[in-house]
Coordinates of C-alpha atoms and ligand atoms in Angstrom, one line a residue:
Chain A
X1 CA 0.0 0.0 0.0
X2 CA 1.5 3.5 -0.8
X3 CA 2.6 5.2 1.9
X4 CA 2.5 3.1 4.2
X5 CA 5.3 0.9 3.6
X6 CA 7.5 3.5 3.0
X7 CA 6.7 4.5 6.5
X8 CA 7.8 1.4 8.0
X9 CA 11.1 1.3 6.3
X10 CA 13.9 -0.3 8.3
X11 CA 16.7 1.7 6.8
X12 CA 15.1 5.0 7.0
X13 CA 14.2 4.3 11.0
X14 CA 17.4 3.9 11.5
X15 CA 18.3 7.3 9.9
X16 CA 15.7 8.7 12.3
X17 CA 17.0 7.2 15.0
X18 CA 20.9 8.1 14.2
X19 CA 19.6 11.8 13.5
X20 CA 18.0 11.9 17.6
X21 CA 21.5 10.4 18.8
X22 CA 23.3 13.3 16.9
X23 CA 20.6 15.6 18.5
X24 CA 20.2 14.7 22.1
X25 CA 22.3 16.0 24.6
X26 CA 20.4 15.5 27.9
X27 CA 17.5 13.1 29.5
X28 CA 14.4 13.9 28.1
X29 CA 10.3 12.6 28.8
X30 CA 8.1 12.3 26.0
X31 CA 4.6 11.1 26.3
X32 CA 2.7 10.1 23.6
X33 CA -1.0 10.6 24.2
X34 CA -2.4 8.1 21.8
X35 CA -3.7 4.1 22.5
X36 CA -2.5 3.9 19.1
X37 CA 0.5 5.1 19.0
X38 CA 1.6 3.3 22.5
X39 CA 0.5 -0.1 20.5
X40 CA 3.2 0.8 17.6
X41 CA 6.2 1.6 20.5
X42 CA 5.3 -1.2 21.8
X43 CA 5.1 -3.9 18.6
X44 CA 8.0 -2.6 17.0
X45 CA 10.3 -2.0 20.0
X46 CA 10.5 1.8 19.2
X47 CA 11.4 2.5 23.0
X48 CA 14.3 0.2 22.8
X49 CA 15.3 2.0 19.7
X50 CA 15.9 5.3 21.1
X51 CA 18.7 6.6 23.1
X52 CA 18.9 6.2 26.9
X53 CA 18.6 10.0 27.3
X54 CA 14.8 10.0 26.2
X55 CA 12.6 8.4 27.5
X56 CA 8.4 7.3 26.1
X57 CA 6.0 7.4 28.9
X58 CA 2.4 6.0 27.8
X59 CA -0.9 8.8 28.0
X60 CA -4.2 8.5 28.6
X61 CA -5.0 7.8 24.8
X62 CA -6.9 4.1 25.0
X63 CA -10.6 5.2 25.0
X64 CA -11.3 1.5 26.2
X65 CA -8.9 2.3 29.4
X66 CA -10.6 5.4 30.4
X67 CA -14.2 4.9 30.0
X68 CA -15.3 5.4 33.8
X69 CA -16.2 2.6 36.3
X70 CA -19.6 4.4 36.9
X71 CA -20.0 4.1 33.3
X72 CA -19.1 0.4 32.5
X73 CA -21.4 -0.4 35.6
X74 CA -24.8 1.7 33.5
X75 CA -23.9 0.0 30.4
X76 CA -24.2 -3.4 32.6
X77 CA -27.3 -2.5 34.0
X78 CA -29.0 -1.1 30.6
X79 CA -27.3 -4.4 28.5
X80 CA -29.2 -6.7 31.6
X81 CA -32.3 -5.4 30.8
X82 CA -35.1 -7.9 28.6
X83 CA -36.0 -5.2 26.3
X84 CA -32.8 -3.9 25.4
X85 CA -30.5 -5.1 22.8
X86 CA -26.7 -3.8 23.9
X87 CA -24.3 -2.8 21.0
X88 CA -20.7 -2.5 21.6
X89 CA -17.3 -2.0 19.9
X90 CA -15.8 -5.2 20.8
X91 CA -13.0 -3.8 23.0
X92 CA -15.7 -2.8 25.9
X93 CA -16.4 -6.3 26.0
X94 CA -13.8 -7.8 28.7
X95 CA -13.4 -4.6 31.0
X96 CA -14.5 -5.3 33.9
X97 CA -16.9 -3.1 35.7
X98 CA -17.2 -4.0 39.6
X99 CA -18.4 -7.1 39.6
X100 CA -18.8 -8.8 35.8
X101 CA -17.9 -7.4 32.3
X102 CA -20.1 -7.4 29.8
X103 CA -18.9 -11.1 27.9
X104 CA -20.2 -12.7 31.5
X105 CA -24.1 -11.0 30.7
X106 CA -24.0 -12.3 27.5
X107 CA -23.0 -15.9 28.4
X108 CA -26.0 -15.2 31.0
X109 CA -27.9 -14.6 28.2
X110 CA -28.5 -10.5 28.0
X111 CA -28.8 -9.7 24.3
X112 CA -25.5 -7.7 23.5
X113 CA -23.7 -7.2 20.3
X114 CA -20.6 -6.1 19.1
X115 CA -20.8 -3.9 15.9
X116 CA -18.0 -1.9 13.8
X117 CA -19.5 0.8 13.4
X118 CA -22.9 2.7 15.2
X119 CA -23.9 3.3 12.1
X120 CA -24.6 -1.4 12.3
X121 CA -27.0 -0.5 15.0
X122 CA -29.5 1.7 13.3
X123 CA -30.1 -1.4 11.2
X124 CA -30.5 -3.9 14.4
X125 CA -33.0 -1.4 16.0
X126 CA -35.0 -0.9 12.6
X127 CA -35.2 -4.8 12.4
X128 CA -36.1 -5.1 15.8
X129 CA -38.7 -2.2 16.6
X130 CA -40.1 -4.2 19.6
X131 CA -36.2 -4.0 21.2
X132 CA -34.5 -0.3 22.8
X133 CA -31.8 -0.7 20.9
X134 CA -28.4 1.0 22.4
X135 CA -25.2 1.5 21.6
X136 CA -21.7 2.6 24.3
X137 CA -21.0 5.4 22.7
X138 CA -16.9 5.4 24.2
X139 CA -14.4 7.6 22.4
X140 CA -12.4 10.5 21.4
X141 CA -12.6 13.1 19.1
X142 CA -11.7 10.5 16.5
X143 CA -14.9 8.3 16.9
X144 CA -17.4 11.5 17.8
X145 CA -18.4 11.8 14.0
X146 CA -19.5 8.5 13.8
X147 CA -21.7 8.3 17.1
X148 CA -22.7 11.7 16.2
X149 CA -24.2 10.7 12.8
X150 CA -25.7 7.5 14.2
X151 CA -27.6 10.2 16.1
X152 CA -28.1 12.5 13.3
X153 CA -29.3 9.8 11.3
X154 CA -31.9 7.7 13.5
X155 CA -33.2 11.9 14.2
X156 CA -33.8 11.9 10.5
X157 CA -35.1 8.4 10.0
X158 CA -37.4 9.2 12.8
X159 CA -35.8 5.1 14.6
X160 CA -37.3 5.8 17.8
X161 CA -36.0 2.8 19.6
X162 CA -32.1 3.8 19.2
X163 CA -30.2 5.8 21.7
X164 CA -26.7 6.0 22.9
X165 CA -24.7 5.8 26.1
X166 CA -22.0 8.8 26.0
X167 CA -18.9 8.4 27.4
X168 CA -16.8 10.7 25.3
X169 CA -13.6 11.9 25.9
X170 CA -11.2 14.9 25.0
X171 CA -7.7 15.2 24.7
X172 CA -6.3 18.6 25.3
X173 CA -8.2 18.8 28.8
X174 CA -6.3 15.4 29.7
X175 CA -3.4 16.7 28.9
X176 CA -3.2 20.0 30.5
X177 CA -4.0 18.0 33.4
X178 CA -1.3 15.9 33.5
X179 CA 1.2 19.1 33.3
X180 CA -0.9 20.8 36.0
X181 CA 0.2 17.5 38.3
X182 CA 2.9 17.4 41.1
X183 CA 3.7 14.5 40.0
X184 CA 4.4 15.1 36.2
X185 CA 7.7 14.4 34.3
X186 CA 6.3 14.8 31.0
X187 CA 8.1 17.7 29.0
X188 CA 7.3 16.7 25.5
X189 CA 4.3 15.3 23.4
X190 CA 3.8 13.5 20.7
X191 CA 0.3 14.7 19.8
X192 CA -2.9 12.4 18.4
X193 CA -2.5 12.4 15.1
X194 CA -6.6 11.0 14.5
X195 CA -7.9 12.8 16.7
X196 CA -6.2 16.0 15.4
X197 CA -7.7 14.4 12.0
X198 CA -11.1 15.8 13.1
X199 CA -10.3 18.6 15.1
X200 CA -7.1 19.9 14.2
X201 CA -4.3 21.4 16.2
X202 CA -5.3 25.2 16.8
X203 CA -6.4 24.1 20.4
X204 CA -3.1 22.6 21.6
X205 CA -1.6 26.0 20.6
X206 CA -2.6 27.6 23.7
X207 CA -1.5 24.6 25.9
X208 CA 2.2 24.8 24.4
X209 CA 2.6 28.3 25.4
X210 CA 1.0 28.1 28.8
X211 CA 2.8 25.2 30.0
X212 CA 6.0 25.7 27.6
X213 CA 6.2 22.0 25.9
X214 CA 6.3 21.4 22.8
X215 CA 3.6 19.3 21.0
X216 CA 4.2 17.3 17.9
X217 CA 0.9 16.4 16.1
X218 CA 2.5 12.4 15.3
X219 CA 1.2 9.5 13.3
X220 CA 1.1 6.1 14.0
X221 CA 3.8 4.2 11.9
X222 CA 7.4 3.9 12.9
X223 CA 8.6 6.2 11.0
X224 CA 6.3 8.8 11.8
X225 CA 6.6 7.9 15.9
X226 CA 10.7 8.4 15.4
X227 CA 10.4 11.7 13.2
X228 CA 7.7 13.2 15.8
X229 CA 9.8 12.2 19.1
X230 CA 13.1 13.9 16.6
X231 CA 10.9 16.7 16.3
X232 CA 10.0 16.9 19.8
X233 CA 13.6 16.7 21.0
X234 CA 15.1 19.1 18.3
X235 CA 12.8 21.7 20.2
X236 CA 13.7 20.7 23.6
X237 CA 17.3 21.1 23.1
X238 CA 16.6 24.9 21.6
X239 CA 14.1 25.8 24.3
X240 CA 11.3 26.2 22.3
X241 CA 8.0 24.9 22.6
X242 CA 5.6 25.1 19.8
X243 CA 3.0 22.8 18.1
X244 CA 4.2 21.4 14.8
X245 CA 2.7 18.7 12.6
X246 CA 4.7 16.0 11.5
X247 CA 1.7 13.6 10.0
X248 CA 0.5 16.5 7.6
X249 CA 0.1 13.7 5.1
X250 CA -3.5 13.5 7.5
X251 CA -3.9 16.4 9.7
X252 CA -4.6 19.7 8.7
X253 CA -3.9 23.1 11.1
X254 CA -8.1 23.3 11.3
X255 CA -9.3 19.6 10.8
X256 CA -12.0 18.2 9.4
X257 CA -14.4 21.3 9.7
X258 CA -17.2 18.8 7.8
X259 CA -17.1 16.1 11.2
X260 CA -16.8 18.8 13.4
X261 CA -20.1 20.8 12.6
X262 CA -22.1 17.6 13.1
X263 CA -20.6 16.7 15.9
X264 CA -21.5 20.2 17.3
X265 CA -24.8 19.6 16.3
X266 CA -25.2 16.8 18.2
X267 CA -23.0 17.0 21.3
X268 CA -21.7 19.5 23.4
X269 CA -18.8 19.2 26.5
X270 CA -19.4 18.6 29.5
X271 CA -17.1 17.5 32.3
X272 CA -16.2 13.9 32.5
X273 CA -14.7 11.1 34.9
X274 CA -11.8 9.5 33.5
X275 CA -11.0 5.7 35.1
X276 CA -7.7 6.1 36.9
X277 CA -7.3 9.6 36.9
X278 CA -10.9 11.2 38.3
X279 CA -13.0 14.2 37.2
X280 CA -11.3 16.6 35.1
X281 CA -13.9 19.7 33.8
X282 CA -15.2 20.1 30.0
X283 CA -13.1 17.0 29.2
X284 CA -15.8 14.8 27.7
X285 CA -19.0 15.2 25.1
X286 CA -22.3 14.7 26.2
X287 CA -25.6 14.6 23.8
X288 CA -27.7 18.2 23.5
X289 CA -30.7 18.4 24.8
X290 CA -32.2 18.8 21.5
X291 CA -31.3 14.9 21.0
X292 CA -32.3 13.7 24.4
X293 CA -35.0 11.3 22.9
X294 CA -31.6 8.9 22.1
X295 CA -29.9 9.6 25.2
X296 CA -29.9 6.4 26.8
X297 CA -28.6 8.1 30.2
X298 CA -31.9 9.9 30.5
X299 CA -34.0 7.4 29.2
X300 CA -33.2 4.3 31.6
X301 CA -32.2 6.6 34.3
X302 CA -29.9 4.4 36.1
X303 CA -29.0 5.7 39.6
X304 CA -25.6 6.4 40.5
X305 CA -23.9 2.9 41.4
X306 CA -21.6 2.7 44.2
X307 CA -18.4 0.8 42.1
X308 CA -15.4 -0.7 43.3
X309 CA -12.2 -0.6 41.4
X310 CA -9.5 -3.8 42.2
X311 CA -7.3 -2.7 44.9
X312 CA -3.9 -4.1 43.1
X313 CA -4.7 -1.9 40.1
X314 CA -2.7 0.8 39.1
X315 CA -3.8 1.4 36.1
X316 CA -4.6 5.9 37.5
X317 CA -0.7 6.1 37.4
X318 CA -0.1 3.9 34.4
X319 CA -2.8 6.1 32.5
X320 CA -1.0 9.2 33.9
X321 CA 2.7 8.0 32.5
X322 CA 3.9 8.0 36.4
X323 CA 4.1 4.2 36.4
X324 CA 5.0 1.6 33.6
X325 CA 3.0 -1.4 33.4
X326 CA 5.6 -3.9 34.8
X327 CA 5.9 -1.5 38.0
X328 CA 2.6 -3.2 38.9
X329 CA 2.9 -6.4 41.0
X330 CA -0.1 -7.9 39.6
X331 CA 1.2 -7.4 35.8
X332 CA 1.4 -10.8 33.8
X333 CA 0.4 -12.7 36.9
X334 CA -3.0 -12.2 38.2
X335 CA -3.6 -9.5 35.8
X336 CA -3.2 -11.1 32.1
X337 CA -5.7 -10.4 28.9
X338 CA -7.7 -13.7 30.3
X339 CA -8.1 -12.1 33.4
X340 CA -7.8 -8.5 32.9
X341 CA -7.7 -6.7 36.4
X342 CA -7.7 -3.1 35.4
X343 CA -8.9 -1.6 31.7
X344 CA -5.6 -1.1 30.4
X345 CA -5.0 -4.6 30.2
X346 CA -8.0 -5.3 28.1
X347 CA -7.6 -3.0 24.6
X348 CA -5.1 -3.7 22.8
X349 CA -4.6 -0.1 22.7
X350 CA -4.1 0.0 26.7
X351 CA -0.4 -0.3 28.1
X352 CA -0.8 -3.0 30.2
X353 CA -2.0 -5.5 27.1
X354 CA 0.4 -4.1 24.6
X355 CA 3.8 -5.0 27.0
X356 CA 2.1 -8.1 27.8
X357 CA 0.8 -8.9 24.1
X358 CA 4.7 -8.3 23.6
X359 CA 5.6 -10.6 25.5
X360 CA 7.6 -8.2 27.8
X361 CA 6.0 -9.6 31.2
X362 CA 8.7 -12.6 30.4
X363 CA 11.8 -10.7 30.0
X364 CA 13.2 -10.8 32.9
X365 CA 13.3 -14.4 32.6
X366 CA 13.9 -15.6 29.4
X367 CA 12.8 -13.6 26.9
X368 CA 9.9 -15.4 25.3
X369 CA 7.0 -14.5 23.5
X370 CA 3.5 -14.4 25.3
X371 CA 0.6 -15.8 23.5
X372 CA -2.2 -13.5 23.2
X373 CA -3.6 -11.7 20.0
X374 CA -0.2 -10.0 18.9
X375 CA -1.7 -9.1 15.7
X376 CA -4.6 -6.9 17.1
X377 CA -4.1 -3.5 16.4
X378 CA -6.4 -0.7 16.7
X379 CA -9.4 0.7 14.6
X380 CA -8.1 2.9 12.0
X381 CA -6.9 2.1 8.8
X382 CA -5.7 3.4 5.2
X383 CA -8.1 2.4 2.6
X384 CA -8.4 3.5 -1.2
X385 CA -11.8 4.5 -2.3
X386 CA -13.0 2.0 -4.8
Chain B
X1 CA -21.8 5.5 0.8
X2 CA -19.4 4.2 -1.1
X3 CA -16.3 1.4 -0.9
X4 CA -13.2 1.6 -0.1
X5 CA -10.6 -1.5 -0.8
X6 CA -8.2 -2.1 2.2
X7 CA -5.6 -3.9 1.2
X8 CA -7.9 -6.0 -1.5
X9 CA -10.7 -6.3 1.1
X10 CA -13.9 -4.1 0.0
X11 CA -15.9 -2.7 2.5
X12 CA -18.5 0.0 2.4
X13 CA -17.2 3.4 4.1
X14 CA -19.3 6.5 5.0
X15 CA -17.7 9.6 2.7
X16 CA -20.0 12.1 4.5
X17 CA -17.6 13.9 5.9
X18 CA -14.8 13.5 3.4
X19 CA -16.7 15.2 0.2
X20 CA -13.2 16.2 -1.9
X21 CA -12.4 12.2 -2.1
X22 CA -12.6 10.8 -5.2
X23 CA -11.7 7.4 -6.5
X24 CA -8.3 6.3 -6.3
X25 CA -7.7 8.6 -3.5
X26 CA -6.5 7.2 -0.3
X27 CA -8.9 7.7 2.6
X28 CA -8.0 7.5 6.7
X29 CA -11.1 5.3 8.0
X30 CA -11.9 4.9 11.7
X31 CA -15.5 2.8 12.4
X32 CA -16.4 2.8 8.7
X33 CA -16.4 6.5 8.6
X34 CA -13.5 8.5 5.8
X35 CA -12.3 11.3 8.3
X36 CA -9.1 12.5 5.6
X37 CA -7.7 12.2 2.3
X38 CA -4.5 11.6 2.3
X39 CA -2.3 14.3 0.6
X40 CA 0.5 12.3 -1.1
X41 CA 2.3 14.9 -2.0
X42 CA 2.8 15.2 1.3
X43 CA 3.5 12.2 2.5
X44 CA 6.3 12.1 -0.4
X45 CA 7.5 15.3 0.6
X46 CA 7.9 13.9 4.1
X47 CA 9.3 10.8 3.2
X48 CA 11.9 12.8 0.6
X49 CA 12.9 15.0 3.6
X50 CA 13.7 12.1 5.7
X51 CA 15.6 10.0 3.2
X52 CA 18.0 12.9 2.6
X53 CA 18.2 13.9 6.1
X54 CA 21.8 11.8 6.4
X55 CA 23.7 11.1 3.8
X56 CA 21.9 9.5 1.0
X57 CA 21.9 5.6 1.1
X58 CA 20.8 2.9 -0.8
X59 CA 17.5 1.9 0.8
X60 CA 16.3 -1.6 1.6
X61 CA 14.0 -3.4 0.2
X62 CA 10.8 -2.4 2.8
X63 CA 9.5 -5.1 5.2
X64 CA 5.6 -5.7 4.4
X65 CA 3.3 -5.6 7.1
X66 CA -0.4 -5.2 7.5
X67 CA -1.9 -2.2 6.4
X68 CA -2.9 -1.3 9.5
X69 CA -2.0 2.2 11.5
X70 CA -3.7 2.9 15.0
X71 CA -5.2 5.3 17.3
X72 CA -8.5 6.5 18.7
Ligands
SF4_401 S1 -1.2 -4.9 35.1 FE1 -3.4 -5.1 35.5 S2 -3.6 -4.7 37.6 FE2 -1.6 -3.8 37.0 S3 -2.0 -1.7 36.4 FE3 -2.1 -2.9 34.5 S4 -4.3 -3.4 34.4 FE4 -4.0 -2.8 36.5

């Protein structure tokens, strides 16, 4: 495929890398914010190609990971109900919520479905009008235009019995958080290249200044994860911090203005818990009012659940690039893809799954490769319209 | 509506919100939604940049993987 291959060249990644060795002069933290783009360091070892003086610390970017306890526990109690028909990305299907996750209800015989797209469900719910059909809205910018048109579309096809459950998320409030933390060490980022797809960068402008670090918009193949962390470092070393692009290829200055009016339309932020890290304000998308008729929050009105999160986890500090995955002393023992004790070891997008997927739980010992689905990667891909 | 090949699979992809695509052109696809073209004149631009960034080497023979990139 063109331009793709090219970007995961072996001989030009090691230009890359030779170019940040010429270029680095002192230890350095980058983070890069994207699920995505923690899956890529991890499957091609692009931490392990870099020099000692910089290190990668993992963000907050798996949607999967930070979709809130509260939340997991509503979409179990709506998904339990007789009359509703659950649809899910497949991802949401093994986190565990406080007590089960959502595989367990289905084996128990609640009718849930995994679909690739929301768009699936408007077809489910018009083939089953005697069904609530509703769909777990999870996400970030990236996936907004799609739950948004589901919306947009069951408004104008007058399919009563669809609604949603919103648990969106943003980035640039999740990251200005973790550089308003004591206990940040973050001074670079390589920024979401898909999410910055829809929305742009114009936003992360303002963060840059205020908190002087510099932001590289990145993509997601090795190439483009060494050129963004070069371009991240080449700025650290002359003091300046300033948001540049390096997947330009993709990601236009203003984004997708197309997505983002109907995704204005249809949502508007609100604040928003994040799993591991807590309440942050105006980080999230909820529904308008306008739309509340498919706002399955309103219309099951589940009370607030009292959740409990497994002690052992760490997954907050993971999420937060304090901790790594194998500083946790349930990682790759009790805490495995089979047995997932926190959300970051369910997506493949999350930390946790991607060093274990990798097999880097059995370093220490003899270097062997872990079973698991090594080949899973994450939702978005290059096509060419046919 | 229309398709979009991935790698010689055909699927159907919402254009809605990628209007300028036309066929041939190569589309960024998240949950069967087109969110980009991809400019590649860009991307050989970038690529160009990168190659002559050291001294100018012969350059491997690629490795082939899926054509898969990630990310939310
Ligand atoms: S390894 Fe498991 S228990 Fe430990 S932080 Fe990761 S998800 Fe949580």
């Amino acid at each position: 495929m063109k331009f793709l291959d090219e970007y995961r060249d072996e001989a030009l990644a090691t230009k890359v890398v030779d170019e940040i060795r010429r270029t680095v002069t002192k230890p350095w933290v980058l983070m890069e914010v994207c699920g995505g783009q923690t899956h890529a360091i991890v499957k091609y070892g692009i931490d392990r190609l870099l020099p000692e003086e910089v290190e990668l610390v993992h963000g907050p970017g798996c949607p999967v990971c930070v979709t809130s306890l509260e939340m997991i526990d509503k979409a179990h109690a709506i998904a339990q109900r007789p009359d509703v028909i659950f649809c899910s990305f497949g991802d949401m299907l093994r986190v565990p919520g406080s007590d089960v996750d959502l595989l367990v209800l289905k084996s128990r015989g609640a009718d849930i479905r995994v679909v690739y797209s929301p768009i699936d469900c408007l077809k489910i719910a018009r083939a089953n009008p005697d069904k609530k059909v509703v769909f777990f809205a999870i996400g970030f910018e990236t996936t907004a235009p799609a739950n948004a048109m589901s919306v947009w579309q069951a408004r104008q096809q007058e399919i009563k019995n669809f609604s949603i459950l919103v648990s969106h998320v943003l980035v640039p409030p999740s990251i200005a958080s973790i550089l308003q933390s004591p206990l940040n060490r973050v001074q670079g980022f390589l920024g979401p290249g898909h999410v910055c797809t829809i929305m742009g960068y114009r936003e992360y402008e303002p963060i840059a200044e205020r908190f002087r670090v510099p932001i590289v918009i990145t993509g997601f193949e090795p190439i483009d994860i060494l050129q963004g962390a070069l371009m991240a470092i080449q700025q650290l070393e002359a003091g300046t911090h300033e948001v540049q692009n390096q997947y330009a290829r993709v990601v236009q200055r203003d984004g997708n203005r197309v997505a983002q009016d109907l995704v204005n339309k249809v949502f508007e932020v609100c604040d928003r818990k994040w799993r591991g890290v807590g309440s942050i304000p105006k980080s999230g998308y909820k529904l308008r009012y306008e739309f509340h008729e498919h706002d399955a929050e309103r219309l099951f009105n589940v009370k607030e659940i009292d959740t409990q999160e497994s002690s052992t986890c760490i997954s907050g500090l993971v999420l937060r690039g304090v901790k790594k995955p194998h500083d946790c002393p349930a990682f790759g023992k009790q805490c495995t893809p089979e047995h997932p004790l926190g959300a970051t070891m369910v997506s493949a997008e999350g930390a946790c799954a991607a060093y274990y997927v990798y097999g880097r739980h059995l370093e220490a010992k003899n270097g062997g490769r872990s079973s698991g689905d090594a080949d899973r990667t994450s939702s978005s891909l290059t096509a060419e319209v046919a | 509506m229309g398709k979009a090949n991935f790698g010689g699979i055909v699927k159907q992809v919402c254009l809605e919100y990628t209007p300028e695509a036309k066929v041939d052109d190569y589309v960024l696809v998240h949950v069967g939604f087109a969110l980009s073209t991809i400019d590649e004149a860009e991307a050989a631009r970038t690529y160009e940049l990168l190659k002559e960034m050291s001294q100018l080497q012969e350059l491997e023979v690629p490795e082939i993987r899926e054509a898969m990139s990630g990310g939310p």
